[in-house]
Amino acid sequence: MYIIIKKVGDQLKKSTKRIIYSIGFAIFLVSFIGMIYFGYKTFYIEKESDSAIEYAYHFVLIAEEIDNEYWRLVEQGALKAAAEHEVYLEYLGPPKADNVQLLKLFDRMISAQVDGIIIQGAEGQKFVDLAFKAIERRIPIITVDTDVKSSLRNAYVGTDNYYAGQLAGKTIIENTIGEQYVGIVMGRFDSINQQERLAGFKDAIEATERIQIVGRKQSNITQIGAAQATYSLLKEFPSINTLVGTSALDGIGMVEGLREIAPNKDIYITAFDVLPETLKLIQEGKINTTIAQYPAEMGYEAIKLMIDFQQHDVLNKEVFTQTKIVDQNDVNRFRTGELK
Ligand code: BGC
């Protein structure tokens, strides 16, 4: 009896040992595979971050307002060129249009000693001084969308804003008859490109007596701002029968503002830019014409030029991107890309 019990006991001990060894082995196997897998992953990530510091250049693009739809298009074009040329592109901008913050970012990027800065030009001596500081430190500067001609920037890439303003004037001369009392909604009074567009517009209509500007207000480059500006313009000057918006969201906001204050009034509207909503409103007959700019092209060309500057010193170059009038006849061809 004792022998039988002992044998069964030994048997049990052996199989328990076997089970423990098997579990031990299984744990070892899982850990080993895990080690190889995670080890590979770590190695792989390291390889990736290795290549992240292999970019040829580090450029910065500073926008008037970081999340503005128009500036996101400039960014898109810049990113495309950056991807084609091994450029690390940093996209920055104030959350709301604000020159003080824009200039702070400019200064900070100069101190960071990046390889090149592409920035919207801003009014005032501070911008000129910072551009000078950057050039002294051999950081090329390209103004994009808005130029500061008095600065030492290496180049400007963007619309000829004076000419674009003239085009806006032309659409009103050609498409309206009789007295026109014009209300203007501008992005910001202190933006150089807005001032240039206004100057071009004024010069274009100067000789046409039946067209005169009666009032202007700023939208702070927001749709809601443009709606409010339109509302107060029409309240103050009920004679207005033409509206001109000189920045990308003004046309959309003007339609919104009109819906509130004068939904049945027949008003001729000229907008700026070809954001999808603006094209839709043209198609619906709520906006008559718009002045097309090419923000993605600006971003793309600015990066290419910045790469050139890394090798050669070029001063005072102006690269004008296209500008054209778009009306209801062009909208579809414009959307499909047939008309560029
Ligand atoms: C102007 C930009 C501006 C944008 C605002 C564009 O028409 O060219 O300077 O930032 O409108 O939406």
CSV table of C-alpha atoms and ligand atoms in Angstrom, one decimal:
chain,number,residue,atom,x,y,z
A,1,MET,CA,0.0,0.0,0.0
A,2,TYR,CA,2.8,2.4,1.1
A,3,ILE,CA,4.7,1.7,-2.1
A,4,ILE,CA,1.6,2.4,-4.3
A,5,ILE,CA,1.0,5.7,-2.5
A,6,LYS,CA,4.7,6.6,-2.9
A,7,LYS,CA,4.6,5.8,-6.6
A,8,VAL,CA,1.5,7.9,-7.2
A,9,GLY,CA,3.1,10.7,-5.2
A,10,ASP,CA,6.3,10.5,-7.3
A,11,GLN,CA,4.2,10.5,-10.5
A,12,LEU,CA,2.3,13.6,-9.3
A,13,LYS,CA,5.6,15.4,-8.4
A,14,LYS,CA,7.0,14.6,-11.9
A,15,SER,CA,3.9,15.9,-13.8
A,16,THR,CA,3.8,19.0,-11.6
A,17,LYS,CA,7.5,19.6,-12.4
A,18,ARG,CA,6.7,19.1,-16.1
A,19,ILE,CA,3.8,21.6,-15.9
A,20,ILE,CA,6.0,24.2,-14.1
A,21,TYR,CA,8.8,23.7,-16.6
A,22,SER,CA,6.4,24.0,-19.5
A,23,ILE,CA,4.9,27.2,-18.1
A,24,GLY,CA,8.4,28.5,-17.4
A,25,PHE,CA,9.4,27.8,-21.0
A,26,ALA,CA,6.2,29.3,-22.4
A,27,ILE,CA,6.9,32.5,-20.4
A,28,PHE,CA,10.5,32.5,-21.5
A,29,LEU,CA,9.3,32.1,-25.2
A,30,VAL,CA,6.8,34.9,-25.0
A,31,SER,CA,9.3,37.2,-23.3
A,32,PHE,CA,11.9,36.3,-25.9
A,33,ILE,CA,9.6,37.0,-28.8
A,34,GLY,CA,8.4,40.2,-27.1
A,35,MET,CA,12.0,41.3,-26.7
A,36,ILE,CA,12.8,40.7,-30.3
A,37,TYR,CA,9.6,42.4,-31.4
A,38,PHE,CA,9.9,45.5,-29.2
A,39,GLY,CA,13.6,45.6,-29.8
A,40,TYR,CA,12.9,45.8,-33.5
A,41,LYS,CA,10.3,48.4,-33.0
A,42,THR,CA,12.6,50.6,-31.0
A,43,PHE,CA,15.3,50.2,-33.5
A,44,TYR,CA,12.9,51.1,-36.3
A,45,ILE,CA,11.7,54.2,-34.6
A,46,GLU,CA,15.3,55.2,-34.0
A,47,LYS,CA,15.9,54.8,-37.7
A,48,GLU,CA,12.9,57.1,-38.4
A,49,SER,CA,14.0,59.8,-36.0
A,50,ASP,CA,17.5,59.5,-37.5
A,51,SER,CA,16.0,60.4,-40.9
A,52,ALA,CA,14.1,63.3,-39.3
A,53,ILE,CA,17.3,65.1,-38.7
A,54,GLU,CA,18.5,64.4,-42.2
A,55,TYR,CA,16.4,67.2,-43.7
A,56,ALA,CA,18.5,69.5,-45.9
A,57,TYR,CA,17.0,72.7,-44.6
A,58,HIS,CA,14.7,74.0,-41.8
A,59,PHE,CA,12.4,76.7,-43.1
A,60,VAL,CA,9.6,78.5,-41.3
A,61,LEU,CA,6.3,79.9,-42.8
A,62,ILE,CA,4.6,82.6,-40.6
A,63,ALA,CA,1.0,83.3,-41.5
A,64,GLU,CA,-1.2,86.3,-40.6
A,65,GLU,CA,-3.5,83.9,-38.8
A,66,ILE,CA,-2.7,80.3,-38.3
A,67,ASP,CA,-6.1,78.6,-39.0
A,68,ASN,CA,-7.3,81.0,-41.7
A,69,GLU,CA,-8.5,78.9,-44.7
A,70,TYR,CA,-6.6,81.1,-47.1
A,71,TRP,CA,-3.3,80.6,-45.1
A,72,ARG,CA,-3.8,76.9,-44.9
A,73,LEU,CA,-3.7,76.9,-48.7
A,74,VAL,CA,-0.4,78.8,-48.6
A,75,GLU,CA,0.8,76.1,-46.2
A,76,GLN,CA,-0.4,73.3,-48.5
A,77,GLY,CA,1.6,74.6,-51.4
A,78,ALA,CA,4.7,75.1,-49.2
A,79,LEU,CA,4.4,71.6,-47.8
A,80,LYS,CA,4.3,70.2,-51.3
A,81,ALA,CA,7.5,71.9,-52.3
A,82,ALA,CA,9.1,71.0,-48.9
A,83,ALA,CA,8.3,67.3,-49.5
A,84,GLU,CA,9.9,67.4,-52.9
A,85,HIS,CA,13.1,69.0,-51.6
A,86,GLU,CA,13.8,67.4,-48.2
A,87,VAL,CA,12.9,70.6,-46.4
A,88,TYR,CA,11.6,70.6,-42.9
A,89,LEU,CA,8.8,73.2,-42.8
A,90,GLU,CA,7.5,74.7,-39.7
A,91,TYR,CA,4.1,76.5,-40.1
A,92,LEU,CA,3.4,79.2,-37.4
A,93,GLY,CA,1.1,82.2,-36.9
A,94,PRO,CA,-0.9,84.0,-34.3
A,95,PRO,CA,-4.3,82.4,-33.4
A,96,LYS,CA,-5.9,85.7,-34.4
A,97,ALA,CA,-4.5,88.3,-36.8
A,98,ASP,CA,-2.2,90.4,-34.6
A,99,ASN,CA,1.0,92.2,-35.8
A,100,VAL,CA,2.6,92.2,-32.3
A,101,GLN,CA,2.4,88.4,-32.1
A,102,LEU,CA,3.5,88.0,-35.7
A,103,LEU,CA,6.6,90.0,-35.1
A,104,LYS,CA,7.4,88.1,-31.9
A,105,LEU,CA,7.3,84.9,-33.9
A,106,PHE,CA,9.5,86.5,-36.5
A,107,ASP,CA,12.0,87.5,-33.8
A,108,ARG,CA,12.0,84.1,-32.1
A,109,MET,CA,12.6,82.3,-35.4
A,110,ILE,CA,15.6,84.6,-36.1
A,111,SER,CA,17.0,83.7,-32.7
A,112,ALA,CA,16.4,80.0,-33.5
A,113,GLN,CA,18.7,80.5,-36.5
A,114,VAL,CA,16.5,78.6,-38.9
A,115,ASP,CA,17.7,78.4,-42.5
A,116,GLY,CA,15.0,80.7,-44.0
A,117,ILE,CA,11.9,82.6,-43.0
A,118,ILE,CA,8.8,83.1,-45.3
A,119,ILE,CA,6.5,85.6,-43.7
A,120,GLN,CA,3.6,87.8,-44.4
A,121,GLY,CA,4.9,91.4,-44.5
A,122,ALA,CA,3.6,93.7,-41.8
A,123,GLU,CA,3.4,97.4,-41.5
A,124,GLY,CA,5.8,99.4,-39.4
A,125,GLN,CA,9.5,99.9,-38.6
A,126,LYS,CA,9.7,96.8,-36.4
A,127,PHE,CA,9.3,94.5,-39.4
A,128,VAL,CA,12.0,96.4,-41.3
A,129,ASP,CA,14.4,96.1,-38.3
A,130,LEU,CA,13.7,92.4,-37.9
A,131,ALA,CA,14.3,91.7,-41.6
A,132,PHE,CA,17.6,93.6,-41.3
A,133,LYS,CA,18.6,91.6,-38.2
A,134,ALA,CA,17.8,88.3,-40.0
A,135,ILE,CA,19.8,89.3,-43.1
A,136,GLU,CA,22.7,90.3,-40.9
A,137,ARG,CA,22.6,86.8,-39.5
A,138,ARG,CA,22.5,85.4,-43.0
A,139,ILE,CA,18.9,84.1,-42.7
A,140,PRO,CA,17.1,84.7,-46.0
A,141,ILE,CA,13.7,86.4,-45.8
A,142,ILE,CA,10.9,86.1,-48.3
A,143,THR,CA,7.7,88.1,-47.8
A,144,VAL,CA,4.7,86.2,-49.0
A,145,ASP,CA,1.2,87.5,-49.8
A,146,THR,CA,2.1,91.0,-48.6
A,147,ASP,CA,5.3,92.8,-49.3
A,148,VAL,CA,7.3,95.3,-47.3
A,149,LYS,CA,9.2,97.0,-50.1
A,150,SER,CA,11.2,99.2,-47.7
A,151,SER,CA,12.7,96.2,-46.0
A,152,LEU,CA,15.8,94.2,-47.0
A,153,ARG,CA,13.9,91.0,-47.6
A,154,ASN,CA,15.4,88.9,-50.3
A,155,ALA,CA,12.2,88.5,-52.3
A,156,TYR,CA,8.5,88.8,-52.4
A,157,VAL,CA,6.2,86.1,-53.6
A,158,GLY,CA,2.5,86.8,-54.1
A,159,THR,CA,-0.2,88.8,-55.8
A,160,ASP,CA,0.5,92.2,-57.2
A,161,ASN,CA,-2.0,93.7,-54.8
A,162,TYR,CA,-2.3,97.1,-56.4
A,163,TYR,CA,-3.2,95.5,-59.7
A,164,ALA,CA,-5.6,93.2,-57.9
A,165,GLY,CA,-7.4,96.2,-56.5
A,166,GLN,CA,-7.5,97.7,-60.0
A,167,LEU,CA,-9.2,94.5,-61.2
A,168,ALA,CA,-11.9,94.9,-58.6
A,169,GLY,CA,-12.5,98.4,-59.9
A,170,LYS,CA,-12.7,97.1,-63.4
A,171,THR,CA,-15.4,94.6,-62.6
A,172,ILE,CA,-17.6,97.3,-61.3
A,173,ILE,CA,-17.0,99.7,-64.2
A,174,GLU,CA,-17.8,96.9,-66.7
A,175,ASN,CA,-20.7,95.2,-65.0
A,176,THR,CA,-22.8,98.0,-63.5
A,177,ILE,CA,-24.8,100.9,-65.0
A,178,GLY,CA,-25.8,104.2,-63.3
A,179,GLU,CA,-24.7,105.7,-60.0
A,180,GLN,CA,-22.8,103.3,-57.8
A,181,TYR,CA,-22.3,104.0,-54.1
A,182,VAL,CA,-19.6,101.7,-52.9
A,183,GLY,CA,-19.1,100.2,-49.4
A,184,ILE,CA,-15.8,98.5,-48.8
A,185,VAL,CA,-15.1,95.8,-46.3
A,186,MET,CA,-11.4,95.4,-45.8
A,187,GLY,CA,-9.5,92.8,-43.8
A,188,ARG,CA,-7.5,95.2,-41.6
A,189,PHE,CA,-6.8,98.9,-42.2
A,190,ASP,CA,-3.2,98.4,-41.1
A,191,SER,CA,-2.4,95.6,-43.6
A,192,ILE,CA,-0.2,96.7,-46.4
A,193,ASN,CA,-1.9,94.4,-49.0
A,194,GLN,CA,-5.3,95.8,-48.1
A,195,GLN,CA,-4.0,99.4,-48.5
A,196,GLU,CA,-2.5,98.5,-51.8
A,197,ARG,CA,-5.7,96.9,-53.0
A,198,LEU,CA,-7.7,100.0,-51.9
A,199,ALA,CA,-5.2,102.3,-53.7
A,200,GLY,CA,-5.6,100.2,-56.9
A,201,PHE,CA,-9.3,100.2,-56.6
A,202,LYS,CA,-9.5,104.0,-56.1
A,203,ASP,CA,-7.2,104.7,-59.0
A,204,ALA,CA,-9.3,102.4,-61.3
A,205,ILE,CA,-12.6,104.1,-60.6
A,206,GLU,CA,-11.2,107.6,-60.3
A,207,ALA,CA,-12.1,108.7,-63.8
A,208,THR,CA,-15.6,107.2,-63.6
A,209,GLU,CA,-17.7,109.8,-61.9
A,210,ARG,CA,-20.8,107.6,-61.4
A,211,ILE,CA,-18.8,105.3,-59.1
A,212,GLN,CA,-17.8,106.6,-55.6
A,213,ILE,CA,-16.8,105.1,-52.3
A,214,VAL,CA,-19.1,106.1,-49.5
A,215,GLY,CA,-17.7,104.2,-46.6
A,216,ARG,CA,-15.4,101.4,-45.4
A,217,LYS,CA,-15.0,99.2,-42.4
A,218,GLN,CA,-12.7,96.3,-41.4
A,219,SER,CA,-13.6,92.7,-40.9
A,220,ASN,CA,-10.5,91.7,-39.0
A,221,ILE,CA,-10.2,89.0,-41.6
A,222,THR,CA,-13.1,87.0,-40.1
A,223,GLN,CA,-16.5,86.1,-41.7
A,224,ILE,CA,-18.4,87.3,-38.7
A,225,GLY,CA,-16.4,90.6,-38.7
A,226,ALA,CA,-17.3,91.0,-42.4
A,227,ALA,CA,-21.0,90.4,-41.6
A,228,GLN,CA,-21.0,93.0,-38.9
A,229,ALA,CA,-19.1,95.5,-41.0
A,230,THR,CA,-21.7,95.1,-43.8
A,231,TYR,CA,-24.5,95.5,-41.4
A,232,SER,CA,-23.1,98.8,-40.0
A,233,LEU,CA,-22.1,100.1,-43.4
A,234,LEU,CA,-25.6,99.7,-44.7
A,235,LYS,CA,-27.1,101.2,-41.6
A,236,GLU,CA,-24.9,104.2,-41.9
A,237,PHE,CA,-25.0,104.6,-45.6
A,238,PRO,CA,-28.3,103.2,-46.9
A,239,SER,CA,-27.5,104.5,-50.4
A,240,ILE,CA,-24.9,101.7,-50.9
A,241,ASN,CA,-25.6,99.6,-53.9
A,242,THR,CA,-22.2,98.0,-54.5
A,243,LEU,CA,-20.1,96.1,-52.0
A,244,VAL,CA,-16.4,95.2,-52.3
A,245,GLY,CA,-14.6,92.8,-50.0
A,246,THR,CA,-10.8,92.9,-50.1
A,247,SER,CA,-9.8,89.8,-48.1
A,248,ALA,CA,-10.7,86.1,-48.4
A,249,LEU,CA,-13.7,85.8,-46.0
A,250,ASP,CA,-15.2,89.2,-46.6
A,251,GLY,CA,-17.4,88.2,-49.5
A,252,ILE,CA,-18.9,85.3,-47.5
A,253,GLY,CA,-19.5,87.6,-44.5
A,254,MET,CA,-21.0,90.3,-46.7
A,255,VAL,CA,-23.7,88.0,-48.0
A,256,GLU,CA,-24.4,87.0,-44.4
A,257,GLY,CA,-24.6,90.6,-43.2
A,258,LEU,CA,-26.9,91.5,-46.1
A,259,ARG,CA,-29.3,88.7,-45.3
A,260,GLU,CA,-29.8,90.5,-41.9
A,261,ILE,CA,-30.1,94.1,-43.0
A,262,ALA,CA,-31.3,94.2,-46.6
A,263,PRO,CA,-32.3,90.8,-47.8
A,264,ASN,CA,-34.2,92.1,-50.8
A,265,LYS,CA,-31.9,94.9,-51.9
A,266,ASP,CA,-30.1,94.4,-55.3
A,267,ILE,CA,-26.5,95.0,-54.5
A,268,TYR,CA,-23.5,94.3,-56.8
A,269,ILE,CA,-20.9,92.3,-54.9
A,270,THR,CA,-17.2,91.8,-55.7
A,271,ALA,CA,-15.3,89.6,-53.4
A,272,PHE,CA,-11.7,88.4,-53.1
A,273,ASP,CA,-10.2,84.9,-53.4
A,274,VAL,CA,-11.7,81.7,-54.6
A,275,LEU,CA,-12.5,79.8,-51.4
A,276,PRO,CA,-15.1,77.0,-52.0
A,277,GLU,CA,-17.8,78.9,-50.2
A,278,THR,CA,-17.2,82.0,-52.3
A,279,LEU,CA,-17.4,80.0,-55.5
A,280,LYS,CA,-20.7,78.5,-54.3
A,281,LEU,CA,-22.1,81.9,-53.6
A,282,ILE,CA,-21.1,83.1,-57.1
A,283,GLN,CA,-22.9,80.0,-58.6
A,284,GLU,CA,-26.0,80.9,-56.6
A,285,GLY,CA,-25.8,84.5,-57.9
A,286,LYS,CA,-25.2,86.0,-54.4
A,287,ILE,CA,-21.8,87.2,-55.3
A,288,ASN,CA,-21.2,88.7,-58.7
A,289,THR,CA,-17.4,88.5,-59.1
A,290,THR,CA,-14.3,87.7,-57.2
A,291,ILE,CA,-10.6,88.4,-57.7
A,292,ALA,CA,-8.8,85.1,-57.7
A,293,GLN,CA,-5.4,84.7,-56.0
A,294,TYR,CA,-3.3,81.6,-55.9
A,295,PRO,CA,-2.2,81.0,-52.3
A,296,ALA,CA,-1.0,77.4,-52.8
A,297,GLU,CA,1.2,78.6,-55.7
A,298,MET,CA,2.6,81.3,-53.4
A,299,GLY,CA,3.7,78.8,-50.8
A,300,TYR,CA,5.1,76.4,-53.4
A,301,GLU,CA,7.2,79.1,-55.2
A,302,ALA,CA,8.4,80.7,-51.9
A,303,ILE,CA,9.9,77.4,-50.8
A,304,LYS,CA,11.6,76.8,-54.2
A,305,LEU,CA,13.1,80.3,-54.1
A,306,MET,CA,14.2,79.9,-50.5
A,307,ILE,CA,16.1,76.8,-51.6
A,308,ASP,CA,17.9,78.9,-54.3
A,309,PHE,CA,18.8,81.4,-51.7
A,310,GLN,CA,20.7,78.7,-49.7
A,311,GLN,CA,23.1,78.6,-52.6
A,312,HIS,CA,23.1,82.1,-54.2
A,313,ASP,CA,22.5,85.6,-52.8
A,314,VAL,CA,19.7,87.2,-54.7
A,315,LEU,CA,18.4,90.6,-53.6
A,316,ASN,CA,15.1,92.3,-54.2
A,317,LYS,CA,13.3,89.8,-56.4
A,318,GLU,CA,9.6,90.0,-57.0
A,319,VAL,CA,7.6,87.0,-58.1
A,320,PHE,CA,4.0,87.8,-58.9
A,321,THR,CA,1.6,85.0,-58.8
A,322,GLN,CA,-1.5,85.1,-61.0
A,323,THR,CA,-4.6,87.3,-60.3
A,324,LYS,CA,-7.8,87.2,-62.3
A,325,ILE,CA,-11.5,88.1,-62.3
A,326,VAL,CA,-13.8,85.1,-61.8
A,327,ASP,CA,-17.6,85.3,-62.4
A,328,GLN,CA,-20.6,83.0,-62.8
A,329,ASN,CA,-19.4,81.8,-66.3
A,330,ASP,CA,-16.0,80.7,-64.9
A,331,VAL,CA,-17.1,79.0,-61.7
A,332,ASN,CA,-17.5,75.4,-63.0
A,333,ARG,CA,-14.3,75.5,-65.1
A,334,PHE,CA,-12.5,76.9,-62.2
A,335,ARG,CA,-13.7,74.2,-59.9
A,336,THR,CA,-12.7,71.4,-62.3
A,337,GLY,CA,-9.3,72.9,-62.7
A,338,GLU,CA,-10.0,73.6,-66.5
A,339,LEU,CA,-9.5,77.3,-65.8
A,340,LYS,CA,-6.5,78.1,-63.7
B,1,BGC,C1,-5.2,88.2,-48.2
B,1,BGC,C2,-4.5,87.7,-46.9
B,1,BGC,C3,-5.4,87.6,-45.8
B,1,BGC,C4,-6.6,86.7,-46.1
B,1,BGC,C5,-7.6,86.7,-44.9
B,1,BGC,C6,-6.4,87.3,-48.4
B,1,BGC,O1,-7.2,87.9,-49.5
B,1,BGC,O2,-4.4,88.1,-49.3
B,1,BGC,O3,-3.5,88.7,-46.6
B,1,BGC,O4,-4.8,87.1,-44.7
B,1,BGC,O5,-7.3,87.2,-47.3
B,1,BGC,O6,-8.6,85.8,-45.1
